[in-house]
mmCIF file of C-alpha atoms in Angstrom:
data_model
loop_
_atom_site.group_PDB
_atom_site.id
_atom_site.type_symbol
_atom_site.label_atom_id
_atom_site.label_comp_id
_atom_site.label_asym_id
_atom_site.label_seq_id
_atom_site.Cartn_x
_atom_site.Cartn_y
_atom_site.Cartn_z
ATOM 1 C CA PRO U 1 2.090 22.512 -8.821
ATOM 2 C CA GLU U 2 -0.435 20.416 -7.081
ATOM 3 C CA GLU U 3 2.103 18.452 -4.390
ATOM 4 C CA LEU U 4 -0.692 14.891 -4.797
ATOM 5 C CA LEU U 5 -2.024 12.927 -7.941
ATOM 6 C CA TYR U 6 -4.132 11.612 -8.842
ATOM 7 C CA ALA U 7 -4.696 9.093 -12.425
ATOM 8 C CA VAL U 8 -7.064 6.644 -13.665
ATOM 9 C CA ASP U 9 -5.975 4.737 -16.933
ATOM 10 C CA GLY U 10 -8.102 2.047 -17.740
ATOM 11 C CA ALA U 11 -8.362 -0.550 -14.614
ATOM 12 C CA ILE U 12 -5.621 1.290 -13.178
ATOM 13 C CA ALA U 13 -4.880 4.247 -10.030
ATOM 14 C CA THR U 14 -2.006 5.867 -9.662
ATOM 15 C CA VAL U 15 -0.937 8.264 -7.271
ATOM 16 C CA THR U 16 1.188 10.167 -7.114
ATOM 17 C CA LEU U 17 3.391 11.603 -3.996
ATOM 18 C CA ASN U 18 4.725 15.262 -6.440
ATOM 19 C CA ALA U 19 6.774 17.909 -3.811
ATOM 20 C CA PRO U 20 9.723 16.067 -5.534
ATOM 21 C CA GLN U 21 11.952 19.325 -4.138
ATOM 22 C CA ARG U 22 12.148 18.312 -0.683
ATOM 23 C CA MET U 23 11.984 14.650 -1.080
ATOM 24 C CA ASN U 24 8.649 14.644 -1.524
ATOM 25 C CA THR U 25 7.467 14.335 2.217
ATOM 26 C CA ILE U 26 4.726 14.830 3.523
ATOM 27 C CA SER U 27 3.160 18.236 4.592
ATOM 28 C CA GLY U 28 -0.250 19.383 6.182
ATOM 29 C CA PRO U 29 -1.778 19.212 3.410
ATOM 30 C CA MET U 30 -0.320 15.916 1.105
ATOM 31 C CA LEU U 31 -2.122 14.455 4.383
ATOM 32 C CA LYS U 32 -5.390 14.443 3.068
ATOM 33 C CA GLN U 33 -5.172 14.779 -0.302
ATOM 34 C CA LEU U 34 -3.542 11.223 -0.130
ATOM 35 C CA THR U 35 -6.351 10.450 2.294
ATOM 36 C CA ASP U 36 -8.857 11.450 0.219
ATOM 37 C CA ALA U 37 -7.143 9.948 -3.063
ATOM 38 C CA LEU U 38 -6.561 6.529 -1.222
ATOM 39 C CA VAL U 39 -10.738 7.010 -0.204
ATOM 40 C CA LYS U 40 -11.310 7.369 -3.186
ATOM 41 C CA ALA U 41 -9.142 4.994 -5.660
ATOM 42 C CA ASN U 42 -11.203 1.840 -3.351
ATOM 43 C CA GLU U 43 -14.584 3.010 -3.934
ATOM 44 C CA ASP U 44 -14.682 3.348 -7.878
ATOM 45 C CA ARG U 45 -15.831 0.637 -8.823
ATOM 46 C CA ALA U 46 -13.783 1.036 -13.163
ATOM 47 C CA VAL U 47 -10.135 0.615 -10.262
ATOM 48 C CA ARG U 48 -8.512 -2.560 -9.856
ATOM 49 C CA VAL U 49 -5.053 -2.195 -8.668
ATOM 50 C CA VAL U 50 -3.745 1.572 -7.237
ATOM 51 C CA ILE U 51 0.471 2.386 -7.410
ATOM 52 C CA LEU U 52 1.687 4.279 -5.016
ATOM 53 C CA THR U 53 5.018 6.596 -5.876
ATOM 54 C CA GLY U 54 6.105 9.995 -6.803
ATOM 55 C CA THR U 55 8.494 11.903 -8.087
ATOM 56 C CA GLY U 56 11.391 13.013 -8.706
ATOM 57 C CA ARG U 57 14.362 11.424 -6.788
ATOM 58 C CA ALA U 58 12.819 10.094 -3.093
ATOM 59 C CA PHE U 59 9.323 8.122 -2.704
ATOM 60 C CA CYS U 60 8.832 9.913 0.164
ATOM 61 C CA ALA U 61 11.896 11.127 2.495
ATOM 62 C CA GLY U 62 9.423 11.632 5.234
ATOM 63 C CA LEU U 63 7.096 13.998 6.773
ATOM 64 C CA ASN U 64 7.721 17.682 6.637
ATOM 65 C CA LEU U 65 10.792 17.865 9.870
ATOM 66 C CA GLU U 66 11.600 20.733 8.598
ATOM 67 C CA ALA U 67 8.356 22.663 8.344
ATOM 68 C CA GLN U 68 7.246 21.636 11.662
ATOM 69 C CA ASN U 69 10.157 22.573 13.523
ATOM 70 C CA LYS U 70 9.779 26.163 12.093
ATOM 71 C CA GLY U 71 5.967 26.399 12.819
ATOM 72 C CA THR U 72 4.674 26.687 9.637
ATOM 73 C CA ASP U 73 3.287 23.402 8.911
ATOM 74 C CA ASN U 74 1.433 21.855 12.179
ATOM 75 C CA LEU U 75 0.933 18.488 9.459
ATOM 76 C CA SER U 76 -3.001 18.539 10.172
ATOM 77 C CA VAL U 77 -5.424 16.426 8.718
ATOM 78 C CA GLY U 78 -7.992 18.982 8.722
ATOM 79 C CA SER U 79 -9.057 22.907 9.656
ATOM 80 C CA GLY U 80 -7.717 22.972 13.870
ATOM 81 C CA ALA U 81 -6.070 19.557 14.404
ATOM 82 C CA THR U 82 -3.010 20.028 16.066
ATOM 83 C CA PRO U 83 -0.806 16.895 16.579
ATOM 84 C CA THR U 84 -2.460 15.977 19.356
ATOM 85 C CA ASN U 85 -5.493 15.846 18.013
ATOM 86 C CA ILE U 86 -5.874 14.432 14.556
ATOM 87 C CA ASP U 87 -8.151 11.278 14.251
ATOM 88 C CA MET U 88 -5.426 8.817 13.326
ATOM 89 C CA ARG U 89 -8.652 6.614 11.170
ATOM 90 C CA ASN U 90 -8.313 9.556 8.740
ATOM 91 C CA THR U 91 -4.354 9.893 7.931
ATOM 92 C CA PRO U 92 -2.188 7.387 5.398
ATOM 93 C CA PRO U 93 -1.769 4.220 7.228
ATOM 94 C CA PRO U 94 -4.493 3.289 8.178
ATOM 95 C CA VAL U 95 -6.668 4.047 5.206
ATOM 96 C CA LEU U 96 -4.633 1.943 3.577
ATOM 97 C CA HIS U 97 -4.711 -0.610 5.023
ATOM 98 C CA ALA U 98 -7.736 -1.272 5.637
ATOM 99 C CA MET U 99 -7.971 -0.891 1.658
ATOM 100 C CA ASP U 100 -9.506 -4.097 -0.223
ATOM 101 C CA LYS U 101 -8.069 -2.996 -3.611
ATOM 102 C CA PRO U 102 -4.773 -3.946 -4.366
ATOM 103 C CA VAL U 103 -1.794 -1.807 -4.058
ATOM 104 C CA ILE U 104 1.722 -1.332 -5.456
ATOM 105 C CA CYS U 105 3.953 0.564 -3.902
ATOM 106 C CA ALA U 106 6.048 1.459 -6.868
ATOM 107 C CA LEU U 107 9.407 2.490 -4.840
ATOM 108 C CA ASN U 108 11.387 5.441 -7.733
ATOM 109 C CA GLY U 109 13.709 6.740 -5.263
ATOM 110 C CA SER U 110 14.173 6.392 -1.001
ATOM 111 C CA ALA U 111 11.759 6.555 1.459
ATOM 112 C CA ALA U 112 12.987 7.068 4.994
ATOM 113 C CA GLY U 113 10.331 7.205 8.318
ATOM 114 C CA TYR U 114 6.813 7.962 7.781
ATOM 115 C CA GLY U 115 7.946 7.303 4.224
ATOM 116 C CA LEU U 116 9.260 3.414 4.371
ATOM 117 C CA ASP U 117 5.385 2.939 6.291
ATOM 118 C CA LEU U 118 3.991 4.245 3.494
ATOM 119 C CA ALA U 119 5.161 1.741 1.142
ATOM 120 C CA LEU U 120 5.100 -0.992 3.590
ATOM 121 C CA GLY U 121 1.467 -0.189 4.099
ATOM 122 C CA ALA U 122 1.456 -1.377 0.327
ATOM 123 C CA ASP U 123 0.332 -4.458 -0.458
ATOM 124 C CA ILE U 124 3.695 -5.522 -3.089
ATOM 125 C CA ARG U 125 6.467 -3.653 -3.314
ATOM 126 C CA VAL U 126 8.175 -2.771 -6.727
ATOM 127 C CA MET U 127 12.222 -0.770 -6.071
ATOM 128 C CA ALA U 128 15.149 0.483 -8.054
ATOM 129 C CA GLN U 129 17.787 -0.475 -8.074
ATOM 130 C CA SER U 130 19.699 2.819 -6.619
ATOM 131 C CA ALA U 131 16.505 3.338 -3.506
ATOM 132 C CA LYS U 132 17.000 2.603 0.595
ATOM 133 C CA LEU U 133 15.345 2.043 2.832
ATOM 134 C CA ALA U 134 15.693 4.538 6.080
ATOM 135 C CA ALA U 135 14.473 2.768 9.280
ATOM 136 C CA SER U 136 15.738 5.642 10.671
ATOM 137 C CA TYR U 137 13.259 6.942 13.494
ATOM 138 C CA ALA U 138 15.729 5.757 16.759
ATOM 139 C CA LYS U 139 17.723 8.423 15.098
ATOM 140 C CA ARG U 140 15.491 10.869 15.026
ATOM 141 C CA GLY U 141 13.197 10.289 18.426
ATOM 142 C CA VAL U 142 10.933 9.115 17.797
ATOM 143 C CA LEU U 143 10.012 5.530 16.717
ATOM 144 C CA PRO U 144 7.956 4.249 13.596
ATOM 145 C CA GLU U 145 4.589 5.915 14.029
ATOM 146 C CA SER U 146 2.944 5.387 11.202
ATOM 147 C CA GLY U 147 1.898 1.250 10.880
ATOM 148 C CA GLY U 148 6.612 -0.066 11.025
ATOM 149 C CA THR U 149 5.464 -1.504 14.535
ATOM 150 C CA TRP U 150 3.241 -3.770 13.117
ATOM 151 C CA TYR U 151 4.466 -4.326 10.358
ATOM 152 C CA LEU U 152 7.863 -4.642 10.083
ATOM 153 C CA PRO U 153 7.400 -8.165 12.803
ATOM 154 C CA ARG U 154 4.705 -9.677 10.835
ATOM 155 C CA MET U 155 7.089 -9.521 7.770
ATOM 156 C CA LEU U 156 10.540 -10.388 8.624
ATOM 157 C CA GLY U 157 10.661 -12.087 11.753
ATOM 158 C CA TRP U 158 10.861 -10.839 15.764
ATOM 159 C CA ALA U 159 14.794 -10.438 15.502
ATOM 160 C CA LYS U 160 15.239 -9.039 12.134
ATOM 161 C CA ALA U 161 12.989 -6.553 12.910
ATOM 162 C CA ALA U 162 13.677 -5.429 16.371
ATOM 163 C CA GLU U 163 17.775 -5.585 15.380
ATOM 164 C CA LEU U 164 16.299 -2.866 11.832
ATOM 165 C CA ILE U 165 14.311 -0.775 14.242
ATOM 166 C CA PHE U 166 16.352 -0.019 16.593
ATOM 167 C CA THR U 167 19.747 0.125 15.114
ATOM 168 C CA GLY U 168 18.158 2.879 12.839
ATOM 169 C CA ARG U 169 20.054 1.676 9.521
ATOM 170 C CA THR U 170 19.822 2.203 5.971
ATOM 171 C CA LEU U 171 18.159 -0.730 3.248
ATOM 172 C CA THR U 172 20.205 -0.744 0.576
ATOM 173 C CA ALA U 173 17.795 -2.473 -2.546
ATOM 174 C CA ALA U 174 19.507 -5.553 -2.606
ATOM 175 C CA GLN U 175 19.313 -5.756 0.694
ATOM 176 C CA SER U 176 15.770 -4.660 0.676
ATOM 177 C CA LEU U 177 14.913 -7.847 -1.243
ATOM 178 C CA GLU U 178 17.073 -10.113 0.657
ATOM 179 C CA ILE U 179 15.089 -10.349 3.160
ATOM 180 C CA GLY U 180 11.981 -9.923 1.801
ATOM 181 C CA LEU U 181 10.175 -6.306 2.378
ATOM 182 C CA VAL U 182 11.000 -5.904 -1.678
ATOM 183 C CA ASN U 183 9.209 -8.592 -4.394
ATOM 184 C CA LYS U 184 10.960 -7.407 -6.686
ATOM 185 C CA VAL U 185 14.334 -5.003 -7.853
ATOM 186 C CA VAL U 186 14.515 -2.902 -11.372
ATOM 187 C CA ALA U 187 16.808 -0.698 -13.055
ATOM 188 C CA ASP U 188 15.802 3.122 -12.129
ATOM 189 C CA ALA U 189 13.980 4.202 -15.140
ATOM 190 C CA ASP U 190 11.717 0.319 -14.915
ATOM 191 C CA VAL U 191 10.573 0.935 -12.235
ATOM 192 C CA MET U 192 6.972 2.105 -13.075
ATOM 193 C CA GLY U 193 6.488 0.052 -16.148
ATOM 194 C CA ALA U 194 7.557 -2.471 -13.485
ATOM 195 C CA ALA U 195 4.886 -1.339 -11.649
ATOM 196 C CA ARG U 196 2.252 -1.612 -14.041
ATOM 197 C CA GLU U 197 3.426 -4.755 -16.040
ATOM 198 C CA LEU U 198 2.297 -6.808 -12.199
ATOM 199 C CA ALA U 199 -0.315 -4.050 -12.267
ATOM 200 C CA LEU U 200 -2.402 -5.336 -15.226
ATOM 201 C CA GLU U 201 -1.438 -8.675 -14.587
ATOM 202 C CA ILE U 202 -3.265 -8.625 -11.126
ATOM 203 C CA ALA U 203 -6.796 -6.070 -12.981
ATOM 204 C CA ALA U 204 -7.473 -9.306 -15.150
ATOM 205 C CA ASN U 205 -8.468 -11.551 -12.355
ATOM 206 C CA ALA U 206 -11.891 -10.998 -10.989
ATOM 207 C CA PRO U 207 -11.382 -7.836 -9.511
ATOM 208 C CA LEU U 208 -14.775 -8.716 -6.342
ATOM 209 C CA ALA U 209 -13.022 -12.118 -5.904
ATOM 210 C CA ILE U 210 -8.832 -10.506 -5.127
ATOM 211 C CA GLN U 211 -11.247 -7.561 -2.962
ATOM 212 C CA ALA U 212 -12.636 -10.206 -1.486
ATOM 213 C CA ALA U 213 -8.583 -12.819 -0.810
ATOM 214 C CA LYS U 214 -6.957 -9.197 0.576
ATOM 215 C CA ARG U 215 -10.335 -9.071 3.609
ATOM 216 C CA MET U 216 -9.360 -12.388 4.292
ATOM 217 C CA MET U 217 -5.317 -12.446 4.902
ATOM 218 C CA ARG U 218 -5.412 -9.290 6.548
ATOM 219 C CA MET U 219 -7.731 -10.341 9.677
ATOM 220 C CA ALA U 220 -6.193 -14.250 8.893
ATOM 221 C CA TRP U 221 -3.604 -12.151 11.069
ATOM 222 C CA ASN U 222 -5.387 -12.190 14.069
ATOM 223 C CA GLU U 223 -8.147 -14.846 14.146
ATOM 224 C CA PRO U 224 -6.930 -18.605 15.144
ATOM 225 C CA PHE U 225 -7.764 -20.999 11.757
ATOM 226 C CA ASN U 226 -10.655 -22.708 12.518
ATOM 227 C CA GLU U 227 -12.350 -18.900 13.854
ATOM 228 C CA HIS U 228 -10.931 -17.613 9.355
ATOM 229 C CA VAL U 229 -12.250 -20.762 7.868
ATOM 230 C CA HIS U 230 -15.742 -19.894 9.109
ATOM 231 C CA HIS U 231 -15.489 -16.896 7.103
ATOM 232 C CA VAL U 232 -13.545 -16.601 3.936
ATOM 233 C CA PHE U 233 -16.608 -19.284 3.773
ATOM 234 C CA LEU U 234 -18.521 -16.542 3.890
ATOM 235 C CA GLN U 235 -17.066 -14.184 2.350
ATOM 236 C CA LEU U 236 -17.168 -17.496 -1.015
ATOM 237 C CA LEU U 237 -21.169 -17.796 -0.577
ATOM 238 C CA PRO U 238 -21.888 -14.609 -1.741
ATOM 239 C CA LEU U 239 -18.714 -14.466 -4.424
ATOM 240 C CA MET U 240 -20.677 -18.019 -6.197
ATOM 241 C CA GLN U 241 -23.417 -16.020 -7.352
ATOM 242 C CA THR U 242 -21.400 -13.584 -9.220
ATOM 243 C CA ASP U 243 -20.587 -13.492 -13.082
ATOM 244 C CA ASP U 244 -17.446 -13.290 -13.482
ATOM 245 C CA MET U 245 -17.224 -16.435 -11.770
ATOM 246 C CA LYS U 246 -19.548 -18.301 -13.909
ATOM 247 C CA GLU U 247 -17.737 -16.102 -16.795
ATOM 248 C CA GLY U 248 -13.734 -17.570 -15.352
ATOM 249 C CA ILE U 249 -15.859 -21.482 -14.905
ATOM 250 C CA LYS U 250 -17.102 -20.472 -18.951
ATOM 251 C CA ALA U 251 -13.554 -19.580 -19.548
ATOM 252 C CA PHE U 252 -11.799 -22.273 -18.272
ATOM 253 C CA LEU U 253 -14.152 -25.031 -20.156
ATOM 254 C CA GLU U 254 -13.523 -22.706 -23.414
ATOM 255 C CA LYS U 255 -10.346 -22.937 -23.233
ATOM 256 C CA ARG U 256 -9.394 -18.835 -23.790
ATOM 257 C CA GLU U 257 -8.597 -15.825 -21.529
ATOM 258 C CA PRO U 258 -12.106 -14.967 -19.254
ATOM 259 C CA LYS U 259 -13.181 -11.737 -19.998
ATOM 260 C CA PHE U 260 -14.373 -9.740 -15.805
ATOM 261 C CA THR U 261 -16.687 -7.296 -16.026
ATOM 262 C CA GLY U 262 -17.255 -7.171 -11.000
ATOM 263 C CA ARG U 263 -20.353 -8.378 -11.481
#
């Protein structure tokens, strides 16, 4: 069976890690397939929202360390690549971070290590009640290698992030919700339904405006306020010329739901 599934239904693309027999740990081929799927979704004009999820009892238990230890999988992203010469820009976490399309991570099960970093790279997280988030990097002799050291201090503040990373602690769904790492916790059977409901709500809005807002949110983390508002204005100017903005105003005046085309 394919280890990475990609499907588009209406305006929603679903990217599914599909190696449940090993808790969706990421192999070398999966790195390339996941990168390609994320790029494909971001470039498809018909796609307005992306859902990232897994099959089985885990979302992603990290990298495939068993195969790495046996030397049967060097976690390469291309022919001849090794862990020392991988172009990190073409691996899932940087690609995920650079995406303009909104990404919802449907945590069907637990996430650990690299899997936690992937989940953190999504914009919104919906978590199964029985799932856990394991920041177990230090317990494996590594650090959060694919985004955790960047995301966690920004999401939790320095002290909370330091406590989580330095202890290698595992959080329950309730604890993850309490500290703000996830947006919603639902019954296990309802994870994809809740993620899709949220995706449909987002997809009903003007896609160009949402993508511009996401770009600006990303930039805002690294620039002063005065510089940022200037960049926002430059994003606003082309939006004011779109059919979608005209439709949004018209729908408001006519007291009806707008129908956006992404143009």
